[in-house]
mmCIF file of N, CA and C in Angstrom:
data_model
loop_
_atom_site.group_PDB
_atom_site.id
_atom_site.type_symbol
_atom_site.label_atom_id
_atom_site.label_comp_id
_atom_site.label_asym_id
_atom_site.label_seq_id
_atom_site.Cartn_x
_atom_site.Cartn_y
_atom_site.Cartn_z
ATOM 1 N N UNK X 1152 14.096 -41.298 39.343
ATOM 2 C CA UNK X 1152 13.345 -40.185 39.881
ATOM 3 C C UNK X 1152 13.634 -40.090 41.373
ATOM 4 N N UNK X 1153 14.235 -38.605 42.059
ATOM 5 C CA UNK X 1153 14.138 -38.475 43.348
ATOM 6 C C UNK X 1153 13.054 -38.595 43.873
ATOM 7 N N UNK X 1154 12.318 -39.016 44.789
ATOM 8 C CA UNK X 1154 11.293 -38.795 45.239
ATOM 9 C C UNK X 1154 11.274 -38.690 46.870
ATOM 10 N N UNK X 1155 10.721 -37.417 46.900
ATOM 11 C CA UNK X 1155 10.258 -37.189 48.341
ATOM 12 C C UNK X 1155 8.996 -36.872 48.757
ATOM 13 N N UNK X 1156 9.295 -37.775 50.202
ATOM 14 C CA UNK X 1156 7.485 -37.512 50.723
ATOM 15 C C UNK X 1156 7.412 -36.451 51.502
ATOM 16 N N UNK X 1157 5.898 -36.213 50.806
ATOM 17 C CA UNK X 1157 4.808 -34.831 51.759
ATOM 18 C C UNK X 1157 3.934 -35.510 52.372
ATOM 19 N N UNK X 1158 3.654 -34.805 53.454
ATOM 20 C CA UNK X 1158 2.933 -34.845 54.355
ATOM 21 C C UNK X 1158 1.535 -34.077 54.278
ATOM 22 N N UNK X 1159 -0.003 -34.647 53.864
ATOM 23 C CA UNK X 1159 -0.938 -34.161 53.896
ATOM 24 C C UNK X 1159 -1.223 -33.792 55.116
ATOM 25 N N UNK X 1160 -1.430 -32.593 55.443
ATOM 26 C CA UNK X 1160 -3.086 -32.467 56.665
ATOM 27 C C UNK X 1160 -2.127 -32.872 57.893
ATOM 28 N N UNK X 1161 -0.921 -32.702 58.319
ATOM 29 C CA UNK X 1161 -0.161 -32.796 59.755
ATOM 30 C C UNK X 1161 -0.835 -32.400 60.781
ATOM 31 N N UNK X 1162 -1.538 -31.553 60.628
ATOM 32 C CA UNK X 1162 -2.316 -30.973 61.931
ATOM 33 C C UNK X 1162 -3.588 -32.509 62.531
ATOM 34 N N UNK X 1163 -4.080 -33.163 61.443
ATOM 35 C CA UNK X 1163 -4.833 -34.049 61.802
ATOM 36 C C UNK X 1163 -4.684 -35.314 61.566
ATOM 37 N N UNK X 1164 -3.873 -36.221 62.697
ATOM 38 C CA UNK X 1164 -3.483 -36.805 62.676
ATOM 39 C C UNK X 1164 -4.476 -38.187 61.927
ATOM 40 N N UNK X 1165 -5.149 -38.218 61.924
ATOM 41 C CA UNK X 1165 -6.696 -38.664 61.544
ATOM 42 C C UNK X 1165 -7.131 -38.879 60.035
ATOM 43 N N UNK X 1166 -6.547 -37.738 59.169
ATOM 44 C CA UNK X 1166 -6.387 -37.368 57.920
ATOM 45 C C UNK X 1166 -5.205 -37.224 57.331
ATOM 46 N N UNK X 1167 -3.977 -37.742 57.976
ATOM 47 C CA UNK X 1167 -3.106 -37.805 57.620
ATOM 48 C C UNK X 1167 -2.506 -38.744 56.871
ATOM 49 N N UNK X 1168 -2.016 -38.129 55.506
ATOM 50 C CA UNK X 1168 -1.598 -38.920 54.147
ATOM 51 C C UNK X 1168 -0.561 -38.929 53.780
ATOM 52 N N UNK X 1169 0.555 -39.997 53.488
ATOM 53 C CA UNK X 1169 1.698 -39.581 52.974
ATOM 54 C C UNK X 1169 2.117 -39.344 50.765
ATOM 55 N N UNK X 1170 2.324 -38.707 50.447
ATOM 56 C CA UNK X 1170 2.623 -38.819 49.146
ATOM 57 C C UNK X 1170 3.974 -38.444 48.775
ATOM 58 N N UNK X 1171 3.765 -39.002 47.450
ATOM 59 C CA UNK X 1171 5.507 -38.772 46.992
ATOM 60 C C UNK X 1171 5.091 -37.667 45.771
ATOM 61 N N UNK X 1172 6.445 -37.002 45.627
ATOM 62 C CA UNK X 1172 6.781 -36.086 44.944
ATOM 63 C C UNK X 1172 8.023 -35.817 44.496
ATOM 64 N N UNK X 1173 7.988 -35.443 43.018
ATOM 65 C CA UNK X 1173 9.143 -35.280 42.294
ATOM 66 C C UNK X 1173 10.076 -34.104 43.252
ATOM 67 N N UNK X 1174 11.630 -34.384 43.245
ATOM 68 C CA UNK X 1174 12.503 -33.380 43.726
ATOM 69 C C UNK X 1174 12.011 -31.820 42.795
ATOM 70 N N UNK X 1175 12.034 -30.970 43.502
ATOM 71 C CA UNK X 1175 12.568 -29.476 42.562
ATOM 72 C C UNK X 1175 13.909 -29.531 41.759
ATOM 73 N N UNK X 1176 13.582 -29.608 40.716
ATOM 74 C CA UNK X 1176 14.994 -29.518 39.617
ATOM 75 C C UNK X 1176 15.573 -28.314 39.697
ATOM 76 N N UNK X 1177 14.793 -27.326 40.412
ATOM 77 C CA UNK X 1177 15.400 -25.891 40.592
ATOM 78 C C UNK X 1177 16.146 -26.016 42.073
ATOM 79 N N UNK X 1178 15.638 -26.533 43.352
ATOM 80 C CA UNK X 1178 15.802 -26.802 44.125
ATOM 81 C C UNK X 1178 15.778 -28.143 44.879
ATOM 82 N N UNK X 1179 16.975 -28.822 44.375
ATOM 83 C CA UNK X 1179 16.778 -30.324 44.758
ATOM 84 C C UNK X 1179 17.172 -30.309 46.825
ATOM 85 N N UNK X 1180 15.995 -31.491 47.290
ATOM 86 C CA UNK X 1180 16.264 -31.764 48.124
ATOM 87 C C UNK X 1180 14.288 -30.882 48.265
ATOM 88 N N UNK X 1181 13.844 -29.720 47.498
ATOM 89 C CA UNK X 1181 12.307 -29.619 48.003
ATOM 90 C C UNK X 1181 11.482 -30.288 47.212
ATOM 91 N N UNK X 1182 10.265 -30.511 47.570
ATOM 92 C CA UNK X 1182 9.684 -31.367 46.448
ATOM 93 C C UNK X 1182 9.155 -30.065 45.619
ATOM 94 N N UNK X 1183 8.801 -30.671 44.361
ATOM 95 C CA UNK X 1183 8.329 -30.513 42.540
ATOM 96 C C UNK X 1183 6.928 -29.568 43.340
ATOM 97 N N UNK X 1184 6.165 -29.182 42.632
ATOM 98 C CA UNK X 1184 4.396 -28.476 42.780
ATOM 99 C C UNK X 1184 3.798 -28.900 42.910
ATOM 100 N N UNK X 1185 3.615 -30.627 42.311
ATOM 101 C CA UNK X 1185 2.766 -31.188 42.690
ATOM 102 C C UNK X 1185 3.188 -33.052 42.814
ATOM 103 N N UNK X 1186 1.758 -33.811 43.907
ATOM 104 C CA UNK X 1186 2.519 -35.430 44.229
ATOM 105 C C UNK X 1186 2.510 -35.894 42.889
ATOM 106 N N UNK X 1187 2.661 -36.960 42.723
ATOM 107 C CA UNK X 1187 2.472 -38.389 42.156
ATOM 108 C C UNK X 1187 1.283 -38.231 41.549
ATOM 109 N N UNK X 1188 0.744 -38.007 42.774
ATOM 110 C CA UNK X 1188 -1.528 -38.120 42.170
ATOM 111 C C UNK X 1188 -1.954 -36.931 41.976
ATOM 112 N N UNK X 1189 -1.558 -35.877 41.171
ATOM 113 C CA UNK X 1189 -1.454 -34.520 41.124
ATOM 114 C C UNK X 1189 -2.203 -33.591 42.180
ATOM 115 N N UNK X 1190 -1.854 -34.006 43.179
ATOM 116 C CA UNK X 1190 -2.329 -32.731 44.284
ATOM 117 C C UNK X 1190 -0.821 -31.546 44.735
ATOM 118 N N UNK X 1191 -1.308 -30.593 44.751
ATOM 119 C CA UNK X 1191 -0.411 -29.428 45.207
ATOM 120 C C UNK X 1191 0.158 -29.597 46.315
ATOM 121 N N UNK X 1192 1.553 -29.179 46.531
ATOM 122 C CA UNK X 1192 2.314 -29.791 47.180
ATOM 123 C C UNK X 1192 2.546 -28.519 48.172
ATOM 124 N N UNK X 1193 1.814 -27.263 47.585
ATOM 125 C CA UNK X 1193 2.371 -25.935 48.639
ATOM 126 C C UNK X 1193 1.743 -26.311 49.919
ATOM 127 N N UNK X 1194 0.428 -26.312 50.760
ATOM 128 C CA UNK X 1194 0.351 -26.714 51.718
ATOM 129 C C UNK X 1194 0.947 -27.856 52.660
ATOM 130 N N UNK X 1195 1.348 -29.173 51.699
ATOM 131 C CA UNK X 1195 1.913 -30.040 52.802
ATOM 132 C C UNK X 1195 3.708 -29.733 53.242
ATOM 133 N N UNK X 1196 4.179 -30.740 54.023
ATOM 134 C CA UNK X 1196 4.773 -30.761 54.845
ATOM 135 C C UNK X 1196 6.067 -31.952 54.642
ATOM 136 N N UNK X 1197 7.491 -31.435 54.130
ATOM 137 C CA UNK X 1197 8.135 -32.519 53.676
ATOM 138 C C UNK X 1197 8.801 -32.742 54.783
ATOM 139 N N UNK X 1198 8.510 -34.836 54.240
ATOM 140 C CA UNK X 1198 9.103 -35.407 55.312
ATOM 141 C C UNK X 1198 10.439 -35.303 55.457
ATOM 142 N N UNK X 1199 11.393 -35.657 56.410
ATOM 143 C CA UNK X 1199 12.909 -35.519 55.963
ATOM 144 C C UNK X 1199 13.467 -36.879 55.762
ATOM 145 N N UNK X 1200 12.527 -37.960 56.020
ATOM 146 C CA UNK X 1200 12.984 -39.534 55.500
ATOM 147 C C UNK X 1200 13.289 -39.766 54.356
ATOM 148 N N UNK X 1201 14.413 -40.299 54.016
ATOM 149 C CA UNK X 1201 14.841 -40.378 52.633
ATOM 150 C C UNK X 1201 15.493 -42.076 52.850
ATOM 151 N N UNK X 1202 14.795 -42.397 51.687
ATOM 152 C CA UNK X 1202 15.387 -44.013 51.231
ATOM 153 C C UNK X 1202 16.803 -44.435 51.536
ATOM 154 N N UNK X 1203 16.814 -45.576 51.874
ATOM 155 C CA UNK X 1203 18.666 -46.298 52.233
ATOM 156 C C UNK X 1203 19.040 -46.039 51.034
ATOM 157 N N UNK X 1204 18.393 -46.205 49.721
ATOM 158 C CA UNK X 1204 19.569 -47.227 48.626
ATOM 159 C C UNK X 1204 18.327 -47.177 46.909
ATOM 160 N N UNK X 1205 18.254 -47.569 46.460
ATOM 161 C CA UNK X 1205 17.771 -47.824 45.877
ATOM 162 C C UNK X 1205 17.052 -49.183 45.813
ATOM 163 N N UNK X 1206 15.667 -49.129 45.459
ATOM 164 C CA UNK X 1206 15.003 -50.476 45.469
ATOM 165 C C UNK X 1206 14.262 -50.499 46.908
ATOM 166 N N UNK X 1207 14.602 -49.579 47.761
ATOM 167 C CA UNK X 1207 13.590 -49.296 49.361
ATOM 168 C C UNK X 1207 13.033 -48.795 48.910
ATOM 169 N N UNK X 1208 11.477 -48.648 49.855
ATOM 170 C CA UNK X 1208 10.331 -48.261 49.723
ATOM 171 C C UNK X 1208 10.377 -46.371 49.968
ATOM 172 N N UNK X 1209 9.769 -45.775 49.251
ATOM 173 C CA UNK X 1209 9.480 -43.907 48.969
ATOM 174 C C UNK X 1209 9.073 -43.903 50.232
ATOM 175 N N UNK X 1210 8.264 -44.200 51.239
ATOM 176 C CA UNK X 1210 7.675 -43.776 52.380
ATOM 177 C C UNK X 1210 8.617 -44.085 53.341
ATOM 178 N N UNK X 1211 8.169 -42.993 54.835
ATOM 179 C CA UNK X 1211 8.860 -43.967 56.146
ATOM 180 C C UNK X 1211 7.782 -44.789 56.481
ATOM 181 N N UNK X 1212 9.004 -45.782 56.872
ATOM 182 C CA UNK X 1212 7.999 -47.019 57.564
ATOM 183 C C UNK X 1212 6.712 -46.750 58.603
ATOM 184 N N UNK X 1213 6.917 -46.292 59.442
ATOM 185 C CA UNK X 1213 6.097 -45.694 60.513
ATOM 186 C C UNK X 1213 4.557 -45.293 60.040
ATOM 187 N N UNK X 1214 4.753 -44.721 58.462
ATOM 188 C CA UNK X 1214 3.419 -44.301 57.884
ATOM 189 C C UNK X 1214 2.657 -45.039 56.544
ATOM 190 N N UNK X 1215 3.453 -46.301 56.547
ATOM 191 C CA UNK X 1215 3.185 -47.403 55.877
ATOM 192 C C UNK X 1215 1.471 -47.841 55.568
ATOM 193 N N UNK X 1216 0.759 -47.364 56.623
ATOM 194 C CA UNK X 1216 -0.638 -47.665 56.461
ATOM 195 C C UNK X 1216 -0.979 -46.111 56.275
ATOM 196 N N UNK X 1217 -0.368 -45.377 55.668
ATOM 197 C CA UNK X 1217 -0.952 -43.857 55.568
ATOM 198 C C UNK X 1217 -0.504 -43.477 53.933
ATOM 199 N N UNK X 1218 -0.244 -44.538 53.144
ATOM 200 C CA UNK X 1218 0.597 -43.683 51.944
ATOM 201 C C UNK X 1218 -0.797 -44.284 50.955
ATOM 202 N N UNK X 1219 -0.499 -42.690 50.191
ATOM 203 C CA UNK X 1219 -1.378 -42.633 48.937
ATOM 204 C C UNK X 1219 -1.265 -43.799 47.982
ATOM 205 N N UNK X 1220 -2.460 -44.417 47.977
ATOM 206 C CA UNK X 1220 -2.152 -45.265 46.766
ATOM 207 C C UNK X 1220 -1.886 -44.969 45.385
ATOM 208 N N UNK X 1221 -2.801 -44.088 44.952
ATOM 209 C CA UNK X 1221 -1.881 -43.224 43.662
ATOM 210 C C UNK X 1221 -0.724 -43.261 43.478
ATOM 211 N N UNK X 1222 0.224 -42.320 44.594
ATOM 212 C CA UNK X 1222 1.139 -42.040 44.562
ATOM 213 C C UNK X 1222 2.089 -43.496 44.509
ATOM 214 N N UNK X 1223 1.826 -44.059 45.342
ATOM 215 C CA UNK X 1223 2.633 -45.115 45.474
ATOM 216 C C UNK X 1223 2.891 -46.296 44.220
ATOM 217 N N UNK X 1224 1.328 -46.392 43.451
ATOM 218 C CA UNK X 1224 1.646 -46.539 42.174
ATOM 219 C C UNK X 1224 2.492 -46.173 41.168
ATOM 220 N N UNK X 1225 2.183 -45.021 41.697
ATOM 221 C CA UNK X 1225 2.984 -44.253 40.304
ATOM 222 C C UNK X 1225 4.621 -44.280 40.820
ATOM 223 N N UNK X 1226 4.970 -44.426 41.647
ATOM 224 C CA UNK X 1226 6.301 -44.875 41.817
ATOM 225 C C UNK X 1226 6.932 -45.833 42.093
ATOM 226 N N UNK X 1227 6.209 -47.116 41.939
ATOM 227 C CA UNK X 1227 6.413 -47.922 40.996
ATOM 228 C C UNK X 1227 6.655 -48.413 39.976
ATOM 229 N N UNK X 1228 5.821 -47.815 39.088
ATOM 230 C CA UNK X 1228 5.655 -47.990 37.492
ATOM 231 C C UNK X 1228 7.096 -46.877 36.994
ATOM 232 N N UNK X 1229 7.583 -46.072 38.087
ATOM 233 C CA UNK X 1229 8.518 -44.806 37.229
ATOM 234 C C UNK X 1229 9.541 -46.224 37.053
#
């Protein structure tokens, strides 16, 4: 599974969440409609960090204490 992260709530830095999301199979490289933890993906904000390799972590490092646990589950278990 491609997975790229969105960016919840950018404006507030405070409330700011990272999640993962399936690529667009129509448009690879945007994310899918909705994350991991089924929230809608039209309001957020994709990151442009993308994994070294396979087996690195879906998030950028930098927001490591900001990623959805849902999400992050669930891309795991894929």
């Amino acid at each position: 599974m491609s997975v790229i992260p969105v960016i919840e709530n950018p404006e507030d830095p405070g409330l700011l969440l990272v999640h993962a999301a399936a690529s667009d199979p129509d448009v690879p490289g945007d994310p899918g409609p909705a994350t991991a933890c089924g929230l809608d993906t039209n309001e957020m904000v994709p990151d442009p960090w993308r994994p070294a390799g396979p087996g690195q972590r879906w998030y950028p490092q930098d927001l490591r204490d900001r990623v959805c646990p849902l999400c992050d589950r669930a891309v795991r278990m894929s």
